[in-house]
PDB file of C-alpha atoms in Angstrom:
ATOM      1  CA  ASP A   1      40.939   3.477 -85.505  1.00  0.00           C
ATOM      2  CA  VAL A   2      43.042   6.513 -84.706  1.00  0.00           C
ATOM      3  CA  LYS A   3      46.194   6.028 -83.454  1.00  0.00           C
ATOM      4  CA  VAL A   4      48.095   8.076 -81.179  1.00  0.00           C
ATOM      5  CA  THR A   5      51.979   7.294 -81.095  1.00  0.00           C
ATOM      6  CA  GLN A   6      55.081   8.731 -79.267  1.00  0.00           C
ATOM      7  CA  SER A   7      58.519   8.393 -79.771  1.00  0.00           C
ATOM      8  CA  SER A   8      59.634   6.402 -76.762  1.00  0.00           C
ATOM      9  CA  ARG A   9      57.957   4.109 -73.846  1.00  0.00           C
ATOM     10  CA  TYR A  10      60.796   4.540 -71.399  1.00  0.00           C
ATOM     11  CA  LEU A  11      63.432   7.434 -71.415  1.00  0.00           C
ATOM     12  CA  VAL A  12      66.304   7.936 -68.819  1.00  0.00           C
ATOM     13  CA  LYS A  13      67.764  11.286 -69.104  1.00  0.00           C
ATOM     14  CA  ARG A  14      70.429  13.308 -66.726  1.00  0.00           C
ATOM     15  CA  THR A  15      69.792  16.645 -65.037  1.00  0.00           C
ATOM     16  CA  GLY A  16      70.533  19.346 -67.288  1.00  0.00           C
ATOM     17  CA  GLU A  17      69.947  17.777 -70.650  1.00  0.00           C
ATOM     18  CA  LYS A  18      67.472  18.910 -73.350  1.00  0.00           C
ATOM     19  CA  VAL A  19      64.755  16.255 -73.755  1.00  0.00           C
ATOM     20  CA  PHE A  20      62.716  15.795 -77.081  1.00  0.00           C
ATOM     21  CA  LEU A  21      59.409  13.760 -76.844  1.00  0.00           C
ATOM     22  CA  GLU A  22      57.658  13.334 -79.939  1.00  0.00           C
ATOM     23  CA  CYS A  23      54.146  12.437 -80.502  1.00  0.00           C
ATOM     24  CA  VAL A  24      52.583  11.471 -83.976  1.00  0.00           C
ATOM     25  CA  GLN A  25      48.978  11.171 -84.764  1.00  0.00           C
ATOM     26  CA  ASP A  26      47.228   9.608 -88.056  1.00  0.00           C
ATOM     27  CA  MET A  27      43.622  10.989 -87.973  1.00  0.00           C
ATOM     28  CA  ASP A  28      44.217  14.573 -89.479  1.00  0.00           C
ATOM     29  CA  HIS A  29      43.149  16.157 -86.083  1.00  0.00           C
ATOM     30  CA  GLU A  30      43.416  19.587 -86.134  1.00  0.00           C
ATOM     31  CA  ASN A  31      43.926  19.523 -82.003  1.00  0.00           C
ATOM     32  CA  MET A  32      47.219  18.272 -79.762  1.00  0.00           C
ATOM     33  CA  PHE A  33      47.640  17.977 -76.395  1.00  0.00           C
ATOM     34  CA  TRP A  34      50.960  17.550 -73.560  1.00  0.00           C
ATOM     35  CA  TYR A  35      49.667  16.279 -70.336  1.00  0.00           C
ATOM     36  CA  ARG A  36      52.072  15.158 -67.443  1.00  0.00           C
ATOM     37  CA  GLN A  37      50.404  12.520 -64.987  1.00  0.00           C
ATOM     38  CA  ASP A  38      51.462  11.920 -61.503  1.00  0.00           C
ATOM     39  CA  PRO A  39      50.077   9.558 -58.726  1.00  0.00           C
ATOM     40  CA  GLY A  40      47.205  11.226 -57.075  1.00  0.00           C
ATOM     41  CA  LEU A  41      47.511  14.266 -59.187  1.00  0.00           C
ATOM     42  CA  GLY A  42      45.478  13.130 -62.431  1.00  0.00           C
ATOM     43  CA  LEU A  43      46.591  14.527 -66.109  1.00  0.00           C
ATOM     44  CA  ARG A  44      47.738  17.908 -65.700  1.00  0.00           C
ATOM     45  CA  LEU A  45      47.858  20.003 -69.134  1.00  0.00           C
ATOM     46  CA  ILE A  46      51.140  21.407 -70.245  1.00  0.00           C
ATOM     47  CA  TYR A  47      50.517  22.837 -73.605  1.00  0.00           C
ATOM     48  CA  PHE A  48      47.776  22.090 -76.588  1.00  0.00           C
ATOM     49  CA  SER A  49      48.065  22.844 -79.972  1.00  0.00           C
ATOM     50  CA  TYR A  50      44.737  24.038 -82.309  1.00  0.00           C
ATOM     51  CA  ASP A  51      46.647  24.161 -85.511  1.00  0.00           C
ATOM     52  CA  VAL A  52      50.219  23.904 -87.472  1.00  0.00           C
ATOM     53  CA  LYS A  53      52.344  26.396 -85.647  1.00  0.00           C
ATOM     54  CA  MET A  54      50.082  27.600 -83.055  1.00  0.00           C
ATOM     55  CA  LYS A  55      50.231  26.637 -79.263  1.00  0.00           C
ATOM     56  CA  GLU A  56      48.891  27.702 -75.959  1.00  0.00           C
ATOM     57  CA  LYS A  57      49.810  27.042 -72.718  1.00  0.00           C
ATOM     58  CA  GLY A  58      47.943  24.750 -70.207  1.00  0.00           C
ATOM     59  CA  ASP A  59      48.190  24.565 -66.395  1.00  0.00           C
ATOM     60  CA  ILE A  60      51.540  23.562 -65.785  1.00  0.00           C
ATOM     61  CA  PRO A  61      53.878  25.178 -68.834  1.00  0.00           C
ATOM     62  CA  GLU A  62      57.074  26.281 -66.679  1.00  0.00           C
ATOM     63  CA  GLY A  63      60.292  24.347 -68.199  1.00  0.00           C
ATOM     64  CA  TYR A  64      58.281  23.317 -71.252  1.00  0.00           C
ATOM     65  CA  SER A  65      58.058  24.098 -74.736  1.00  0.00           C
ATOM     66  CA  VAL A  66      56.239  22.939 -77.651  1.00  0.00           C
ATOM     67  CA  SER A  67      56.481  22.795 -81.788  1.00  0.00           C
ATOM     68  CA  ARG A  68      54.181  21.707 -83.952  1.00  0.00           C
ATOM     69  CA  GLU A  69      55.593  22.011 -87.504  1.00  0.00           C
ATOM     70  CA  LYS A  70      53.238  19.784 -89.225  1.00  0.00           C
ATOM     71  CA  LYS A  71      49.689  18.977 -88.382  1.00  0.00           C
ATOM     72  CA  GLU A  72      50.392  14.868 -87.405  1.00  0.00           C
ATOM     73  CA  ARG A  73      53.148  15.793 -85.054  1.00  0.00           C
ATOM     74  CA  PHE A  74      53.674  17.785 -81.743  1.00  0.00           C
ATOM     75  CA  SER A  75      56.578  17.682 -79.944  1.00  0.00           C
ATOM     76  CA  LEU A  76      57.471  18.155 -76.197  1.00  0.00           C
ATOM     77  CA  ILE A  77      60.711  19.715 -75.116  1.00  0.00           C
ATOM     78  CA  LEU A  78      62.133  19.782 -71.691  1.00  0.00           C
ATOM     79  CA  GLU A  79      65.105  22.949 -72.404  1.00  0.00           C
ATOM     80  CA  SER A  80      66.890  22.013 -69.209  1.00  0.00           C
ATOM     81  CA  ALA A  81      65.680  18.530 -67.128  1.00  0.00           C
ATOM     82  CA  SER A  82      65.282  18.286 -63.829  1.00  0.00           C
ATOM     83  CA  THR A  83      64.273  16.116 -61.414  1.00  0.00           C
ATOM     84  CA  ASN A  84      60.507  17.172 -61.118  1.00  0.00           C
ATOM     85  CA  GLN A  85      60.213  16.503 -64.332  1.00  0.00           C
ATOM     86  CA  THR A  86      60.693  12.686 -63.975  1.00  0.00           C
ATOM     87  CA  SER A  87      56.552  11.727 -64.720  1.00  0.00           C
ATOM     88  CA  MET A  88      54.552   9.841 -67.235  1.00  0.00           C
ATOM     89  CA  TYR A  89      53.918  12.079 -69.988  1.00  0.00           C
ATOM     90  CA  LEU A  90      50.967  11.653 -72.305  1.00  0.00           C
ATOM     91  CA  CYS A  91      50.094  12.946 -75.684  1.00  0.00           C
ATOM     92  CA  ALA A  92      46.740  13.053 -77.156  1.00  0.00           C
ATOM     93  CA  SER A  93      44.695  14.462 -80.258  1.00  0.00           C
ATOM     94  CA  SER A  94      41.297  15.522 -81.004  1.00  0.00           C
ATOM     95  CA  PRO A  95      39.351  16.479 -83.682  1.00  0.00           C
ATOM     96  CA  GLY A  96      37.959  19.794 -83.829  1.00  0.00           C
ATOM     97  CA  LEU A  97      36.308  20.689 -80.822  1.00  0.00           C
ATOM     98  CA  ARG A  98      35.003  17.222 -80.261  1.00  0.00           C
ATOM     99  CA  TYR A  99      34.914  15.969 -76.811  1.00  0.00           C
ATOM    100  CA  GLU A 100      36.431  12.880 -77.131  1.00  0.00           C
ATOM    101  CA  GLN A 101      40.708  12.943 -76.846  1.00  0.00           C
ATOM    102  CA  TYR A 102      42.942  10.054 -78.190  1.00  0.00           C
ATOM    103  CA  PHE A 103      45.697   9.089 -76.124  1.00  0.00           C
ATOM    104  CA  GLY A 104      49.214   7.843 -77.114  1.00  0.00           C
ATOM    105  CA  PRO A 105      50.649   4.747 -74.924  1.00  0.00           C
ATOM    106  CA  GLY A 106      52.976   7.596 -72.967  1.00  0.00           C
ATOM    107  CA  THR A 107      56.570   7.970 -71.971  1.00  0.00           C
ATOM    108  CA  ARG A 108      57.539   7.385 -68.776  1.00  0.00           C
ATOM    109  CA  LEU A 109      60.650   9.883 -68.221  1.00  0.00           C
ATOM    110  CA  THR A 110      63.310   9.672 -65.278  1.00  0.00           C
ATOM    111  CA  VAL A 111      65.510  12.538 -64.571  1.00  0.00           C
ATOM    112  CA  THR A 112      68.475  11.474 -62.658  1.00  0.00           C
TER     113      THR A 112
ATOM    114  CA  GLY B   1      39.409  28.694 -59.778  1.00  0.00           C
ATOM    115  CA  GLN B   2      38.714  25.133 -61.454  1.00  0.00           C
ATOM    116  CA  SER B   3      38.514  21.901 -59.628  1.00  0.00           C
ATOM    117  CA  LEU B   4      37.054  18.498 -59.653  1.00  0.00           C
ATOM    118  CA  GLU B   5      36.588  16.023 -56.939  1.00  0.00           C
ATOM    119  CA  GLN B   6      36.113  12.495 -56.987  1.00  0.00           C
ATOM    120  CA  PRO B   7      37.030   9.311 -54.607  1.00  0.00           C
ATOM    121  CA  SER B   8      40.699   8.434 -54.884  1.00  0.00           C
ATOM    122  CA  GLU B   9      39.565   4.465 -54.406  1.00  0.00           C
ATOM    123  CA  VAL B  10      36.306   2.164 -54.681  1.00  0.00           C
ATOM    124  CA  THR B  11      36.403  -1.719 -54.056  1.00  0.00           C
ATOM    125  CA  ALA B  12      34.136  -3.910 -54.639  1.00  0.00           C
ATOM    126  CA  VAL B  13      33.170  -7.723 -55.594  1.00  0.00           C
ATOM    127  CA  GLU B  14      32.461  -9.290 -59.473  1.00  0.00           C
ATOM    128  CA  GLY B  15      28.737  -8.544 -60.012  1.00  0.00           C
ATOM    129  CA  ALA B  16      28.279  -5.774 -57.744  1.00  0.00           C
ATOM    130  CA  ILE B  17      27.623  -2.068 -58.745  1.00  0.00           C
ATOM    131  CA  VAL B  18      29.806   0.724 -58.214  1.00  0.00           C
ATOM    132  CA  GLN B  19      29.102   4.588 -58.739  1.00  0.00           C
ATOM    133  CA  ILE B  20      31.861   6.848 -58.766  1.00  0.00           C
ATOM    134  CA  ASN B  21      30.957  10.472 -57.969  1.00  0.00           C
ATOM    135  CA  CYS B  22      32.684  13.710 -59.209  1.00  0.00           C
ATOM    136  CA  THR B  23      31.899  17.226 -58.149  1.00  0.00           C
ATOM    137  CA  TYR B  24      33.193  19.820 -60.126  1.00  0.00           C
ATOM    138  CA  GLN B  25      33.804  23.732 -59.830  1.00  0.00           C
ATOM    139  CA  THR B  26      34.549  25.831 -63.285  1.00  0.00           C
ATOM    140  CA  SER B  27      34.106  29.153 -64.498  1.00  0.00           C
ATOM    141  CA  GLY B  28      32.114  27.843 -67.622  1.00  0.00           C
ATOM    142  CA  PHE B  29      30.725  24.355 -68.031  1.00  0.00           C
ATOM    143  CA  TYR B  30      30.536  22.540 -71.638  1.00  0.00           C
ATOM    144  CA  GLY B  31      30.134  18.838 -70.538  1.00  0.00           C
ATOM    145  CA  LEU B  32      31.495  16.208 -68.405  1.00  0.00           C
ATOM    146  CA  SER B  33      33.364  13.148 -69.755  1.00  0.00           C
ATOM    147  CA  TRP B  34      34.698   9.822 -68.423  1.00  0.00           C
ATOM    148  CA  TYR B  35      37.983   8.105 -69.096  1.00  0.00           C
ATOM    149  CA  GLN B  36      39.163   4.877 -68.180  1.00  0.00           C
ATOM    150  CA  GLN B  37      42.718   4.168 -67.709  1.00  0.00           C
ATOM    151  CA  HIS B  38      44.430   0.409 -66.745  1.00  0.00           C
ATOM    152  CA  ASP B  39      47.656   0.334 -64.925  1.00  0.00           C
ATOM    153  CA  GLY B  40      50.460   0.727 -67.507  1.00  0.00           C
ATOM    154  CA  GLY B  41      47.864   1.908 -70.282  1.00  0.00           C
ATOM    155  CA  ALA B  42      46.607   5.144 -72.165  1.00  0.00           C
ATOM    156  CA  PRO B  43      43.338   6.314 -70.860  1.00  0.00           C
ATOM    157  CA  THR B  44      40.806   5.689 -73.110  1.00  0.00           C
ATOM    158  CA  PHE B  45      36.984   7.721 -73.924  1.00  0.00           C
ATOM    159  CA  LEU B  46      34.216   6.173 -71.852  1.00  0.00           C
ATOM    160  CA  SER B  47      31.337   8.513 -71.912  1.00  0.00           C
ATOM    161  CA  TYR B  48      30.339  12.385 -72.216  1.00  0.00           C
ATOM    162  CA  ASN B  49      27.436  14.046 -70.856  1.00  0.00           C
ATOM    163  CA  ALA B  50      26.376  17.955 -72.041  1.00  0.00           C
ATOM    164  CA  LEU B  51      22.785  17.815 -70.848  1.00  0.00           C
ATOM    165  CA  ASP B  52      21.172  16.582 -67.587  1.00  0.00           C
ATOM    166  CA  GLY B  53      20.462  13.098 -67.155  1.00  0.00           C
ATOM    167  CA  LEU B  54      21.452   9.574 -67.930  1.00  0.00           C
ATOM    168  CA  GLU B  55      23.496   8.647 -70.660  1.00  0.00           C
ATOM    169  CA  GLU B  56      23.607   4.158 -70.915  1.00  0.00           C
ATOM    170  CA  THR B  57      26.330   2.573 -72.804  1.00  0.00           C
ATOM    171  CA  GLY B  58      26.065  -1.424 -72.197  1.00  0.00           C
ATOM    172  CA  ARG B  59      27.237  -1.794 -68.244  1.00  0.00           C
ATOM    173  CA  PHE B  60      28.543   1.498 -67.933  1.00  0.00           C
ATOM    174  CA  SER B  61      26.244   4.655 -67.410  1.00  0.00           C
ATOM    175  CA  SER B  62      27.298   8.440 -66.783  1.00  0.00           C
ATOM    176  CA  PHE B  63      24.615  11.006 -65.227  1.00  0.00           C
ATOM    177  CA  LEU B  64      25.121  14.450 -65.139  1.00  0.00           C
ATOM    178  CA  SER B  65      22.915  17.335 -62.768  1.00  0.00           C
ATOM    179  CA  ARG B  66      24.418  20.697 -64.370  1.00  0.00           C
ATOM    180  CA  SER B  67      22.818  22.669 -61.745  1.00  0.00           C
ATOM    181  CA  ASP B  68      24.313  20.751 -58.564  1.00  0.00           C
ATOM    182  CA  SER B  69      27.596  20.736 -60.650  1.00  0.00           C
ATOM    183  CA  TYR B  70      27.748  16.794 -60.270  1.00  0.00           C
ATOM    184  CA  GLY B  71      28.100  13.764 -61.935  1.00  0.00           C
ATOM    185  CA  TYR B  72      28.544  10.102 -61.681  1.00  0.00           C
ATOM    186  CA  LEU B  73      29.730   6.935 -63.647  1.00  0.00           C
ATOM    187  CA  LEU B  74      28.122   3.825 -63.113  1.00  0.00           C
ATOM    188  CA  LEU B  75      29.784   0.687 -63.551  1.00  0.00           C
ATOM    189  CA  GLN B  76      27.120  -2.480 -63.533  1.00  0.00           C
ATOM    190  CA  GLU B  77      27.950  -6.084 -63.313  1.00  0.00           C
ATOM    191  CA  LEU B  78      31.260  -5.599 -62.432  1.00  0.00           C
ATOM    192  CA  GLN B  79      34.122  -7.610 -64.068  1.00  0.00           C
ATOM    193  CA  MET B  80      37.912  -8.323 -63.235  1.00  0.00           C
ATOM    194  CA  LYS B  81      38.951  -6.495 -66.222  1.00  0.00           C
ATOM    195  CA  ASP B  82      36.934  -3.248 -64.888  1.00  0.00           C
ATOM    196  CA  SER B  83      39.892  -2.789 -62.487  1.00  0.00           C
ATOM    197  CA  ALA B  84      41.180   0.711 -63.416  1.00  0.00           C
ATOM    198  CA  SER B  85      41.398   4.192 -62.582  1.00  0.00           C
ATOM    199  CA  TYR B  86      38.480   6.080 -63.508  1.00  0.00           C
ATOM    200  CA  PHE B  87      38.707  10.044 -64.430  1.00  0.00           C
ATOM    201  CA  CYS B  88      36.219  12.362 -64.590  1.00  0.00           C
ATOM    202  CA  ALA B  89      37.142  15.404 -66.971  1.00  0.00           C
ATOM    203  CA  VAL B  90      35.339  18.930 -67.431  1.00  0.00           C
ATOM    204  CA  ARG B  91      35.183  20.922 -70.629  1.00  0.00           C
ATOM    205  CA  ASP B  92      35.618  24.299 -69.484  1.00  0.00           C
ATOM    206  CA  THR B  93      34.629  27.394 -71.797  1.00  0.00           C
ATOM    207  CA  GLY B  94      35.819  29.797 -69.208  1.00  0.00           C
ATOM    208  CA  THR B  95      37.708  32.753 -71.119  1.00  0.00           C
ATOM    209  CA  ASP B  96      41.358  31.849 -70.792  1.00  0.00           C
ATOM    210  CA  SER B  97      40.610  28.077 -71.230  1.00  0.00           C
ATOM    211  CA  TRP B  98      39.340  27.405 -74.485  1.00  0.00           C
ATOM    212  CA  GLY B  99      37.295  24.613 -74.020  1.00  0.00           C
ATOM    213  CA  LYS B 100      40.576  22.171 -72.832  1.00  0.00           C
ATOM    214  CA  LEU B 101      39.703  19.618 -70.657  1.00  0.00           C
ATOM    215  CA  GLN B 102      40.236  19.720 -66.908  1.00  0.00           C
ATOM    216  CA  PHE B 103      40.822  16.251 -65.227  1.00  0.00           C
ATOM    217  CA  GLY B 104      40.299  14.809 -61.719  1.00  0.00           C
ATOM    218  CA  ALA B 105      42.702  13.116 -59.736  1.00  0.00           C
ATOM    219  CA  GLY B 106      41.329   9.802 -60.625  1.00  0.00           C
ATOM    220  CA  THR B 107      39.413   6.889 -58.761  1.00  0.00           C
ATOM    221  CA  GLN B 108      40.954   3.297 -58.185  1.00  0.00           C
ATOM    222  CA  VAL B 109      38.618   0.974 -58.772  1.00  0.00           C
ATOM    223  CA  VAL B 110      39.478  -2.597 -57.206  1.00  0.00           C
ATOM    224  CA  VAL B 111      37.139  -5.370 -58.414  1.00  0.00           C
ATOM    225  CA  THR B 112      37.630  -8.761 -55.897  1.00  0.00           C
ATOM    226  CA  PRO B 113      36.672 -12.136 -56.708  1.00  0.00           C
TER     227      PRO B 113
END
């Protein structure tokens, strides 16, 4: 079974802190994605990566950056956390251009 | 622009049939997917339609009409464990999207005894 793990299930940070969210997949997938999920808005793509050191902006990249130094790991960085970044963050991976994405359990981030 | 519309909530009793509709507007189209997400859980893949017609997988079926930019997910013989949110997602092939998924806002399905 494909496994996507995220570093924390719950995280509380203060405004202005730098926040790192880590995601690891164990199936050698080329593509990895970061989404945020808010009630009534569904899943919105923040960034994605189709190869090591490659990244593309999604629909809402402002205030975020990403890093992919190894194929299995994709990190989301909040450079200076703000209260409007309080959300559920979901990581996903997929093999090549196949349609099925595998999601991690999510990190619920609260910024106070 | 890109948009997907689906109902926000559907309620039905155990054993019933529920249809969740999804209409989409995208600059390009490659296929329609459906995902299920239980409260507190991760989204999990249910089905994918690239061509017109009905795809059946057990109690769940998914339909696509490319000419109408419309699809639906059909849940039959509803069980309590089917209470969850269901998301449609379009794989867009527009020039700036590379084939990423665009998700709808989700439909909360509530199954009652």
